[in-house]
Amino acid sequence: MDAFLQKDKTSTFIDNMSLPIHRWFRYSAGFSAQWVEETILAYISQSCENNRIKVLDPFAGSGTTLLSCDKLGVISYGYESHPLIYKIADRKLLWPTNPDHFLQTANNLLALAQNNHSAIDDYPNIVLKCYDDKNLTEIDHLKKALSSYTDSSSPRI
């Protein structure tokens, strides 16, 4: 496996900051998702019969290796002993969703919000100071649409 390691790419999480699934939490012990993907692909192409491998990450951290495996369709398992970092990785691993279903749901919510002409709810003064009337009305109507919206999806958390 050493033949696949490119040390100039392994020790930085900075490349991940451009990836939406990673950039919301910068993990100090993280490393490059691109490097993980390149390493797995190189291993598959050079070493693996039938391209079915399993990856075990005994120090999963914020889930970079597990997410890369998911992206490539590789079965993976990971362990993380730090409770907070485990929860972060666990949430990041909820990423798969059907984009068409997501877009349809977003459009349904937007239509509900745009068709809502009710008065806005009462909000604390701090909220009233943060938003002008137009923006607060739109946010309030989105909140109401989200609260009332039901579909066949099951909650992931």
Short mmCIF file of N, CA and C in Angstrom, two decimals:
data_model
loop_
_atom_site.label_atom_id
_atom_site.label_comp_id
_atom_site.label_asym_id
_atom_site.label_seq_id
_atom_site.Cartn_x
_atom_site.Cartn_y
_atom_site.Cartn_z
N MET A 1 0.83 -1.20 0.00
CA MET A 1 0.00 0.00 0.00
C MET A 1 0.86 1.25 0.00
N ASP A 2 2.13 1.18 0.45
CA ASP A 2 3.00 2.35 0.49
C ASP A 2 3.18 2.99 -0.88
N ALA A 3 3.08 2.21 -1.93
CA ALA A 3 3.24 2.75 -3.27
C ALA A 3 2.16 3.77 -3.60
N PHE A 4 1.05 3.73 -2.89
CA PHE A 4 -0.06 4.63 -3.18
C PHE A 4 0.00 5.93 -2.38
N LEU A 5 0.85 5.99 -1.39
CA LEU A 5 0.90 7.16 -0.52
C LEU A 5 1.66 8.29 -1.19
N GLN A 6 1.06 9.46 -1.18
CA GLN A 6 1.71 10.66 -1.66
C GLN A 6 1.76 11.62 -0.49
N LYS A 7 2.88 11.68 0.18
CA LYS A 7 2.97 12.38 1.45
C LYS A 7 2.64 13.85 1.36
N ASP A 8 2.85 14.49 0.21
CA ASP A 8 2.55 15.91 0.09
C ASP A 8 1.06 16.19 0.14
N LYS A 9 0.21 15.18 -0.01
CA LYS A 9 -1.23 15.38 -0.01
C LYS A 9 -1.93 14.85 1.24
N THR A 10 -1.23 14.09 2.07
CA THR A 10 -1.93 13.38 3.13
C THR A 10 -2.21 14.18 4.38
N SER A 11 -1.34 15.09 4.71
CA SER A 11 -1.40 15.66 6.06
C SER A 11 -2.16 16.97 6.16
N THR A 12 -2.96 17.31 5.20
CA THR A 12 -3.70 18.56 5.30
C THR A 12 -5.19 18.35 5.07
N PHE A 13 -5.96 19.06 5.85
CA PHE A 13 -7.41 19.05 5.72
C PHE A 13 -7.86 20.21 4.83
N ILE A 14 -6.93 21.10 4.47
CA ILE A 14 -7.27 22.34 3.78
C ILE A 14 -8.01 22.10 2.47
N ASP A 15 -7.64 21.04 1.72
CA ASP A 15 -8.35 20.73 0.48
C ASP A 15 -9.82 20.43 0.73
N ASN A 16 -10.12 19.86 1.88
CA ASN A 16 -11.50 19.50 2.20
C ASN A 16 -12.38 20.73 2.44
N MET A 17 -11.79 21.87 2.71
CA MET A 17 -12.58 23.05 3.02
C MET A 17 -13.38 23.54 1.82
N SER A 18 -13.06 23.06 0.63
CA SER A 18 -13.86 23.41 -0.55
C SER A 18 -14.99 22.41 -0.78
N LEU A 19 -15.06 21.37 0.01
CA LEU A 19 -16.09 20.34 -0.13
C LEU A 19 -17.21 20.58 0.89
N PRO A 20 -18.45 20.78 0.43
CA PRO A 20 -19.54 21.13 1.35
C PRO A 20 -19.70 20.20 2.52
N ILE A 21 -19.51 18.92 2.32
CA ILE A 21 -19.73 17.97 3.42
C ILE A 21 -18.66 18.08 4.51
N HIS A 22 -17.50 18.62 4.17
CA HIS A 22 -16.41 18.72 5.14
C HIS A 22 -16.25 20.13 5.72
N ARG A 23 -16.58 21.15 4.96
CA ARG A 23 -16.18 22.50 5.37
C ARG A 23 -16.91 23.05 6.59
N TRP A 24 -18.00 22.47 7.00
CA TRP A 24 -18.71 23.00 8.16
C TRP A 24 -18.03 22.64 9.48
N PHE A 25 -17.10 21.69 9.46
CA PHE A 25 -16.34 21.37 10.66
C PHE A 25 -14.90 21.07 10.27
N ARG A 26 -14.00 21.93 10.67
CA ARG A 26 -12.58 21.72 10.36
C ARG A 26 -11.96 20.90 11.48
N TYR A 27 -11.53 19.72 11.14
CA TYR A 27 -10.98 18.78 12.11
C TYR A 27 -9.46 18.88 12.07
N SER A 28 -8.87 19.21 13.20
CA SER A 28 -7.43 19.47 13.24
C SER A 28 -6.60 18.24 12.88
N ALA A 29 -7.14 17.06 13.11
CA ALA A 29 -6.40 15.84 12.78
C ALA A 29 -6.82 15.28 11.42
N GLY A 30 -7.53 16.06 10.65
CA GLY A 30 -8.04 15.59 9.37
C GLY A 30 -6.98 15.54 8.29
N PHE A 31 -7.35 14.93 7.19
CA PHE A 31 -6.46 14.84 6.04
C PHE A 31 -7.30 14.93 4.77
N SER A 32 -6.66 14.93 3.63
CA SER A 32 -7.29 15.20 2.35
C SER A 32 -8.21 14.07 1.88
N ALA A 33 -9.46 14.41 1.60
CA ALA A 33 -10.40 13.45 1.03
C ALA A 33 -9.95 13.04 -0.37
N GLN A 34 -9.41 13.98 -1.11
CA GLN A 34 -8.92 13.67 -2.46
C GLN A 34 -7.81 12.62 -2.40
N TRP A 35 -6.91 12.75 -1.43
CA TRP A 35 -5.85 11.77 -1.27
C TRP A 35 -6.43 10.39 -0.95
N VAL A 36 -7.43 10.35 -0.08
CA VAL A 36 -8.05 9.07 0.27
C VAL A 36 -8.66 8.44 -0.98
N GLU A 37 -9.39 9.23 -1.75
CA GLU A 37 -10.01 8.70 -2.96
C GLU A 37 -8.97 8.19 -3.95
N GLU A 38 -7.92 8.96 -4.15
CA GLU A 38 -6.86 8.54 -5.07
C GLU A 38 -6.20 7.25 -4.58
N THR A 39 -5.98 7.15 -3.30
CA THR A 39 -5.35 5.95 -2.73
C THR A 39 -6.24 4.72 -2.91
N ILE A 40 -7.52 4.87 -2.62
CA ILE A 40 -8.45 3.74 -2.77
C ILE A 40 -8.57 3.34 -4.24
N LEU A 41 -8.71 4.31 -5.13
CA LEU A 41 -8.82 4.00 -6.56
C LEU A 41 -7.56 3.32 -7.08
N ALA A 42 -6.40 3.78 -6.63
CA ALA A 42 -5.14 3.15 -7.05
C ALA A 42 -5.08 1.72 -6.54
N TYR A 43 -5.49 1.50 -5.32
CA TYR A 43 -5.47 0.15 -4.74
C TYR A 43 -6.42 -0.76 -5.51
N ILE A 44 -7.63 -0.26 -5.80
CA ILE A 44 -8.61 -1.06 -6.54
C ILE A 44 -8.06 -1.42 -7.92
N SER A 45 -7.52 -0.45 -8.62
CA SER A 45 -7.07 -0.70 -9.99
C SER A 45 -5.86 -1.62 -10.05
N GLN A 46 -5.03 -1.64 -9.03
CA GLN A 46 -3.81 -2.43 -9.07
C GLN A 46 -3.88 -3.74 -8.32
N SER A 47 -4.77 -3.85 -7.33
CA SER A 47 -4.66 -4.98 -6.43
C SER A 47 -5.91 -5.81 -6.24
N CYS A 48 -7.02 -5.32 -6.63
CA CYS A 48 -8.24 -5.97 -6.16
C CYS A 48 -8.96 -6.70 -7.29
N GLU A 49 -9.18 -7.97 -7.08
CA GLU A 49 -10.02 -8.72 -8.00
C GLU A 49 -11.46 -8.29 -7.76
N ASN A 50 -12.21 -8.21 -8.77
CA ASN A 50 -13.63 -7.84 -8.81
C ASN A 50 -13.95 -6.49 -8.17
N ASN A 51 -12.94 -5.70 -7.90
CA ASN A 51 -13.11 -4.32 -7.39
C ASN A 51 -13.97 -4.21 -6.14
N ARG A 52 -14.07 -5.25 -5.32
CA ARG A 52 -14.85 -5.18 -4.08
C ARG A 52 -13.89 -5.28 -2.90
N ILE A 53 -13.64 -4.18 -2.28
CA ILE A 53 -12.79 -4.18 -1.09
C ILE A 53 -13.59 -3.64 0.07
N LYS A 54 -13.07 -3.83 1.25
CA LYS A 54 -13.65 -3.26 2.47
C LYS A 54 -12.55 -2.50 3.17
N VAL A 55 -12.90 -1.35 3.69
CA VAL A 55 -11.93 -0.49 4.37
C VAL A 55 -12.31 -0.40 5.84
N LEU A 56 -11.34 -0.57 6.70
CA LEU A 56 -11.53 -0.39 8.15
C LEU A 56 -10.69 0.81 8.58
N ASP A 57 -11.35 1.79 9.18
CA ASP A 57 -10.65 2.96 9.71
C ASP A 57 -10.80 2.95 11.23
N PRO A 58 -9.78 2.48 11.95
CA PRO A 58 -9.89 2.36 13.40
C PRO A 58 -9.84 3.70 14.14
N PHE A 59 -9.48 4.76 13.44
CA PHE A 59 -9.47 6.11 14.02
C PHE A 59 -10.22 7.01 13.05
N ALA A 60 -11.52 6.86 12.99
CA ALA A 60 -12.32 7.47 11.93
C ALA A 60 -12.37 8.99 11.98
N GLY A 61 -12.12 9.58 13.13
CA GLY A 61 -12.14 11.04 13.21
C GLY A 61 -13.45 11.60 12.71
N SER A 62 -13.38 12.62 11.87
CA SER A 62 -14.60 13.26 11.37
C SER A 62 -15.16 12.58 10.13
N GLY A 63 -14.64 11.42 9.76
CA GLY A 63 -15.26 10.59 8.74
C GLY A 63 -14.72 10.74 7.33
N THR A 64 -13.57 11.37 7.14
CA THR A 64 -13.06 11.60 5.79
C THR A 64 -12.93 10.30 5.00
N THR A 65 -12.31 9.29 5.59
CA THR A 65 -12.13 8.02 4.87
C THR A 65 -13.47 7.36 4.58
N LEU A 66 -14.37 7.35 5.55
CA LEU A 66 -15.67 6.71 5.37
C LEU A 66 -16.50 7.42 4.30
N LEU A 67 -16.45 8.74 4.28
CA LEU A 67 -17.17 9.50 3.26
C LEU A 67 -16.59 9.26 1.88
N SER A 68 -15.27 9.19 1.79
CA SER A 68 -14.63 8.91 0.50
C SER A 68 -15.02 7.52 0.01
N CYS A 69 -15.06 6.57 0.91
CA CYS A 69 -15.49 5.22 0.54
C CYS A 69 -16.93 5.23 0.05
N ASP A 70 -17.81 5.93 0.75
CA ASP A 70 -19.20 6.03 0.31
C ASP A 70 -19.28 6.60 -1.09
N LYS A 71 -18.53 7.65 -1.34
CA LYS A 71 -18.54 8.30 -2.64
C LYS A 71 -18.11 7.33 -3.75
N LEU A 72 -17.16 6.46 -3.43
CA LEU A 72 -16.63 5.53 -4.42
C LEU A 72 -17.38 4.20 -4.45
N GLY A 73 -18.35 4.02 -3.56
CA GLY A 73 -19.09 2.77 -3.51
C GLY A 73 -18.33 1.64 -2.85
N VAL A 74 -17.41 1.98 -1.97
CA VAL A 74 -16.59 0.99 -1.27
C VAL A 74 -17.16 0.80 0.13
N ILE A 75 -17.32 -0.43 0.54
CA ILE A 75 -17.82 -0.74 1.89
C ILE A 75 -16.76 -0.31 2.90
N SER A 76 -17.19 0.37 3.95
CA SER A 76 -16.23 0.83 4.95
C SER A 76 -16.82 0.74 6.35
N TYR A 77 -15.92 0.62 7.32
CA TYR A 77 -16.27 0.59 8.73
C TYR A 77 -15.31 1.50 9.45
N GLY A 78 -15.80 2.18 10.46
CA GLY A 78 -14.92 3.05 11.22
C GLY A 78 -15.29 3.08 12.69
N TYR A 79 -14.32 3.42 13.49
CA TYR A 79 -14.50 3.56 14.93
C TYR A 79 -13.93 4.91 15.34
N GLU A 80 -14.63 5.58 16.22
CA GLU A 80 -14.12 6.84 16.78
C GLU A 80 -14.49 6.87 18.25
N SER A 81 -13.52 7.05 19.11
CA SER A 81 -13.77 6.98 20.54
C SER A 81 -14.16 8.33 21.15
N HIS A 82 -13.85 9.44 20.50
CA HIS A 82 -14.20 10.75 21.04
C HIS A 82 -15.68 11.02 20.76
N PRO A 83 -16.51 11.21 21.78
CA PRO A 83 -17.96 11.33 21.58
C PRO A 83 -18.37 12.47 20.64
N LEU A 84 -17.77 13.64 20.76
CA LEU A 84 -18.15 14.75 19.90
C LEU A 84 -17.75 14.48 18.46
N ILE A 85 -16.53 14.02 18.24
CA ILE A 85 -16.06 13.76 16.88
C ILE A 85 -16.88 12.62 16.26
N TYR A 86 -17.24 11.63 17.07
CA TYR A 86 -18.11 10.56 16.58
C TYR A 86 -19.43 11.13 16.07
N LYS A 87 -20.05 12.02 16.85
CA LYS A 87 -21.34 12.60 16.43
C LYS A 87 -21.20 13.40 15.15
N ILE A 88 -20.09 14.11 15.00
CA ILE A 88 -19.86 14.88 13.77
C ILE A 88 -19.74 13.94 12.58
N ALA A 89 -18.94 12.89 12.72
CA ALA A 89 -18.80 11.92 11.63
C ALA A 89 -20.13 11.25 11.33
N ASP A 90 -20.86 10.90 12.36
CA ASP A 90 -22.16 10.25 12.19
C ASP A 90 -23.10 11.13 11.37
N ARG A 91 -23.13 12.42 11.67
CA ARG A 91 -24.01 13.34 10.93
C ARG A 91 -23.53 13.53 9.50
N LYS A 92 -22.22 13.61 9.31
CA LYS A 92 -21.69 13.76 7.96
C LYS A 92 -21.99 12.54 7.10
N LEU A 93 -22.08 11.38 7.73
CA LEU A 93 -22.36 10.16 6.98
C LEU A 93 -23.83 10.02 6.59
N LEU A 94 -24.66 10.96 6.99
CA LEU A 94 -26.06 10.97 6.57
C LEU A 94 -26.25 11.64 5.22
N TRP A 95 -25.17 11.99 4.55
CA TRP A 95 -25.22 12.81 3.34
C TRP A 95 -26.01 12.24 2.18
N PRO A 96 -26.08 10.94 1.95
CA PRO A 96 -26.73 10.49 0.72
C PRO A 96 -28.21 10.86 0.69
N THR A 97 -28.62 11.47 -0.36
CA THR A 97 -30.02 11.78 -0.56
C THR A 97 -30.28 11.85 -2.05
N ASN A 98 -31.48 11.62 -2.44
CA ASN A 98 -31.85 11.70 -3.84
C ASN A 98 -32.02 13.17 -4.21
N PRO A 99 -31.19 13.69 -5.13
CA PRO A 99 -31.27 15.12 -5.47
C PRO A 99 -32.61 15.52 -6.05
N ASP A 100 -33.25 14.64 -6.83
CA ASP A 100 -34.56 14.97 -7.39
C ASP A 100 -35.61 15.10 -6.28
N HIS A 101 -35.55 14.20 -5.29
CA HIS A 101 -36.47 14.27 -4.16
C HIS A 101 -36.22 15.54 -3.35
N PHE A 102 -34.96 15.86 -3.13
CA PHE A 102 -34.61 17.07 -2.39
C PHE A 102 -35.16 18.31 -3.11
N LEU A 103 -34.94 18.40 -4.43
CA LEU A 103 -35.40 19.55 -5.20
C LEU A 103 -36.92 19.65 -5.18
N GLN A 104 -37.60 18.52 -5.32
CA GLN A 104 -39.07 18.51 -5.28
C GLN A 104 -39.57 18.99 -3.91
N THR A 105 -38.94 18.51 -2.85
CA THR A 105 -39.33 18.94 -1.50
C THR A 105 -39.08 20.43 -1.32
N ALA A 106 -37.92 20.91 -1.77
CA ALA A 106 -37.61 22.34 -1.66
C ALA A 106 -38.62 23.18 -2.43
N ASN A 107 -38.98 22.75 -3.63
CA ASN A 107 -39.98 23.48 -4.43
C ASN A 107 -41.35 23.46 -3.76
N ASN A 108 -41.72 22.32 -3.18
CA ASN A 108 -43.00 22.24 -2.46
C ASN A 108 -43.02 23.19 -1.26
N LEU A 109 -41.94 23.23 -0.52
CA LEU A 109 -41.84 24.13 0.64
C LEU A 109 -41.91 25.59 0.19
N LEU A 110 -41.19 25.91 -0.87
CA LEU A 110 -41.20 27.28 -1.38
C LEU A 110 -42.60 27.69 -1.83
N ALA A 111 -43.30 26.80 -2.52
CA ALA A 111 -44.67 27.11 -2.95
C ALA A 111 -45.58 27.33 -1.76
N LEU A 112 -45.46 26.48 -0.74
CA LEU A 112 -46.26 26.67 0.48
C LEU A 112 -45.97 28.03 1.12
N ALA A 113 -44.69 28.38 1.20
CA ALA A 113 -44.30 29.65 1.82
C ALA A 113 -44.81 30.83 1.01
N GLN A 114 -44.71 30.75 -0.31
CA GLN A 114 -45.14 31.86 -1.16
C GLN A 114 -46.66 32.04 -1.16
N ASN A 115 -47.38 30.96 -0.90
CA ASN A 115 -48.84 31.05 -0.85
C ASN A 115 -49.38 31.37 0.53
N ASN A 116 -48.49 31.53 1.49
CA ASN A 116 -48.89 31.86 2.85
C ASN A 116 -48.99 33.38 2.96
N HIS A 117 -50.15 33.87 3.34
CA HIS A 117 -50.36 35.31 3.48
C HIS A 117 -50.74 35.68 4.91
N SER A 118 -50.43 34.80 5.85
CA SER A 118 -50.77 35.05 7.24
C SER A 118 -49.82 36.09 7.84
N ALA A 119 -50.27 36.66 8.94
CA ALA A 119 -49.42 37.61 9.68
C ALA A 119 -48.25 36.84 10.28
N ILE A 120 -47.15 37.54 10.46
CA ILE A 120 -45.98 36.87 11.04
C ILE A 120 -46.21 36.62 12.53
N ASP A 121 -45.53 35.59 13.02
CA ASP A 121 -45.60 35.27 14.45
C ASP A 121 -44.93 36.38 15.25
N ASP A 122 -45.15 36.35 16.55
CA ASP A 122 -44.46 37.28 17.43
C ASP A 122 -43.02 36.80 17.61
N TYR A 123 -42.09 37.73 17.51
CA TYR A 123 -40.68 37.41 17.68
C TYR A 123 -40.07 38.35 18.71
N PRO A 124 -39.03 37.89 19.38
CA PRO A 124 -38.34 38.77 20.34
C PRO A 124 -37.75 40.00 19.63
N ASN A 125 -37.55 41.05 20.38
CA ASN A 125 -37.01 42.29 19.82
C ASN A 125 -35.69 42.09 19.08
N ILE A 126 -34.84 41.20 19.58
CA ILE A 126 -33.55 40.98 18.94
C ILE A 126 -33.74 40.49 17.50
N VAL A 127 -34.76 39.65 17.28
CA VAL A 127 -35.05 39.16 15.93
C VAL A 127 -35.58 40.31 15.07
N LEU A 128 -36.45 41.12 15.63
CA LEU A 128 -37.01 42.24 14.89
C LEU A 128 -35.94 43.25 14.48
N LYS A 129 -34.89 43.35 15.28
CA LYS A 129 -33.79 44.25 14.96
C LYS A 129 -32.88 43.68 13.87
N CYS A 130 -32.87 42.37 13.73
CA CYS A 130 -31.96 41.72 12.77
C CYS A 130 -32.51 41.66 11.35
N TYR A 131 -33.82 41.70 11.19
CA TYR A 131 -34.43 41.53 9.87
C TYR A 131 -35.40 42.66 9.58
N ASP A 132 -35.44 43.11 8.33
CA ASP A 132 -36.48 44.07 7.95
C ASP A 132 -37.79 43.29 7.79
N ASP A 133 -38.89 44.00 7.65
CA ASP A 133 -40.21 43.36 7.61
C ASP A 133 -40.35 42.35 6.47
N LYS A 134 -39.85 42.69 5.29
CA LYS A 134 -39.95 41.80 4.14
C LYS A 134 -39.21 40.48 4.39
N ASN A 135 -37.96 40.57 4.84
CA ASN A 135 -37.18 39.36 5.08
C ASN A 135 -37.77 38.52 6.22
N LEU A 136 -38.19 39.17 7.28
CA LEU A 136 -38.76 38.43 8.40
C LEU A 136 -40.06 37.74 7.99
N THR A 137 -40.85 38.39 7.16
CA THR A 137 -42.08 37.76 6.65
C THR A 137 -41.75 36.52 5.84
N GLU A 138 -40.76 36.62 4.96
CA GLU A 138 -40.37 35.46 4.15
C GLU A 138 -39.83 34.32 5.02
N ILE A 139 -39.01 34.66 6.00
CA ILE A 139 -38.47 33.64 6.91
C ILE A 139 -39.60 32.99 7.71
N ASP A 140 -40.52 33.80 8.19
CA ASP A 140 -41.65 33.29 8.97
C ASP A 140 -42.51 32.35 8.13
N HIS A 141 -42.76 32.71 6.89
CA HIS A 141 -43.57 31.87 6.02
C HIS A 141 -42.84 30.56 5.67
N LEU A 142 -41.52 30.62 5.51
CA LEU A 142 -40.74 29.40 5.30
C LEU A 142 -40.79 28.51 6.54
N LYS A 143 -40.68 29.13 7.70
CA LYS A 143 -40.76 28.37 8.96
C LYS A 143 -42.11 27.67 9.07
N LYS A 144 -43.18 28.37 8.76
CA LYS A 144 -44.52 27.78 8.84
C LYS A 144 -44.69 26.68 7.80
N ALA A 145 -44.15 26.88 6.61
CA ALA A 145 -44.23 25.84 5.57
C ALA A 145 -43.49 24.59 6.02
N LEU A 146 -42.32 24.76 6.58
CA LEU A 146 -41.53 23.63 7.05
C LEU A 146 -42.24 22.91 8.20
N SER A 147 -42.86 23.67 9.10
CA SER A 147 -43.56 23.06 10.23
C SER A 147 -44.78 22.26 9.79
N SER A 148 -45.43 22.70 8.73
CA SER A 148 -46.67 22.03 8.30
C SER A 148 -46.44 20.98 7.23
N TYR A 149 -45.26 20.96 6.64
CA TYR A 149 -45.01 20.07 5.50
C TYR A 149 -44.81 18.64 5.96
N THR A 150 -45.48 17.72 5.27
CA THR A 150 -45.28 16.30 5.52
C THR A 150 -45.11 15.61 4.17
N ASP A 151 -44.24 14.63 4.15
CA ASP A 151 -44.07 13.79 2.99
C ASP A 151 -43.74 12.38 3.45
N SER A 152 -43.35 11.55 2.53
CA SER A 152 -43.10 10.14 2.89
C SER A 152 -41.71 9.90 3.45
N SER A 153 -40.91 10.95 3.56
CA SER A 153 -39.55 10.78 4.07
C SER A 153 -39.58 10.46 5.55
N SER A 154 -38.58 9.68 5.97
CA SER A 154 -38.43 9.45 7.40
C SER A 154 -37.28 10.31 7.89
N PRO A 155 -37.37 10.83 9.10
CA PRO A 155 -36.28 11.66 9.60
C PRO A 155 -34.99 10.85 9.72
N ARG A 156 -33.85 11.49 9.42
CA ARG A 156 -32.57 10.80 9.42
C ARG A 156 -31.86 10.94 10.75
N ILE A 157 -32.28 11.85 11.60
CA ILE A 157 -31.60 12.07 12.87
C ILE A 157 -32.51 11.67 14.01
#
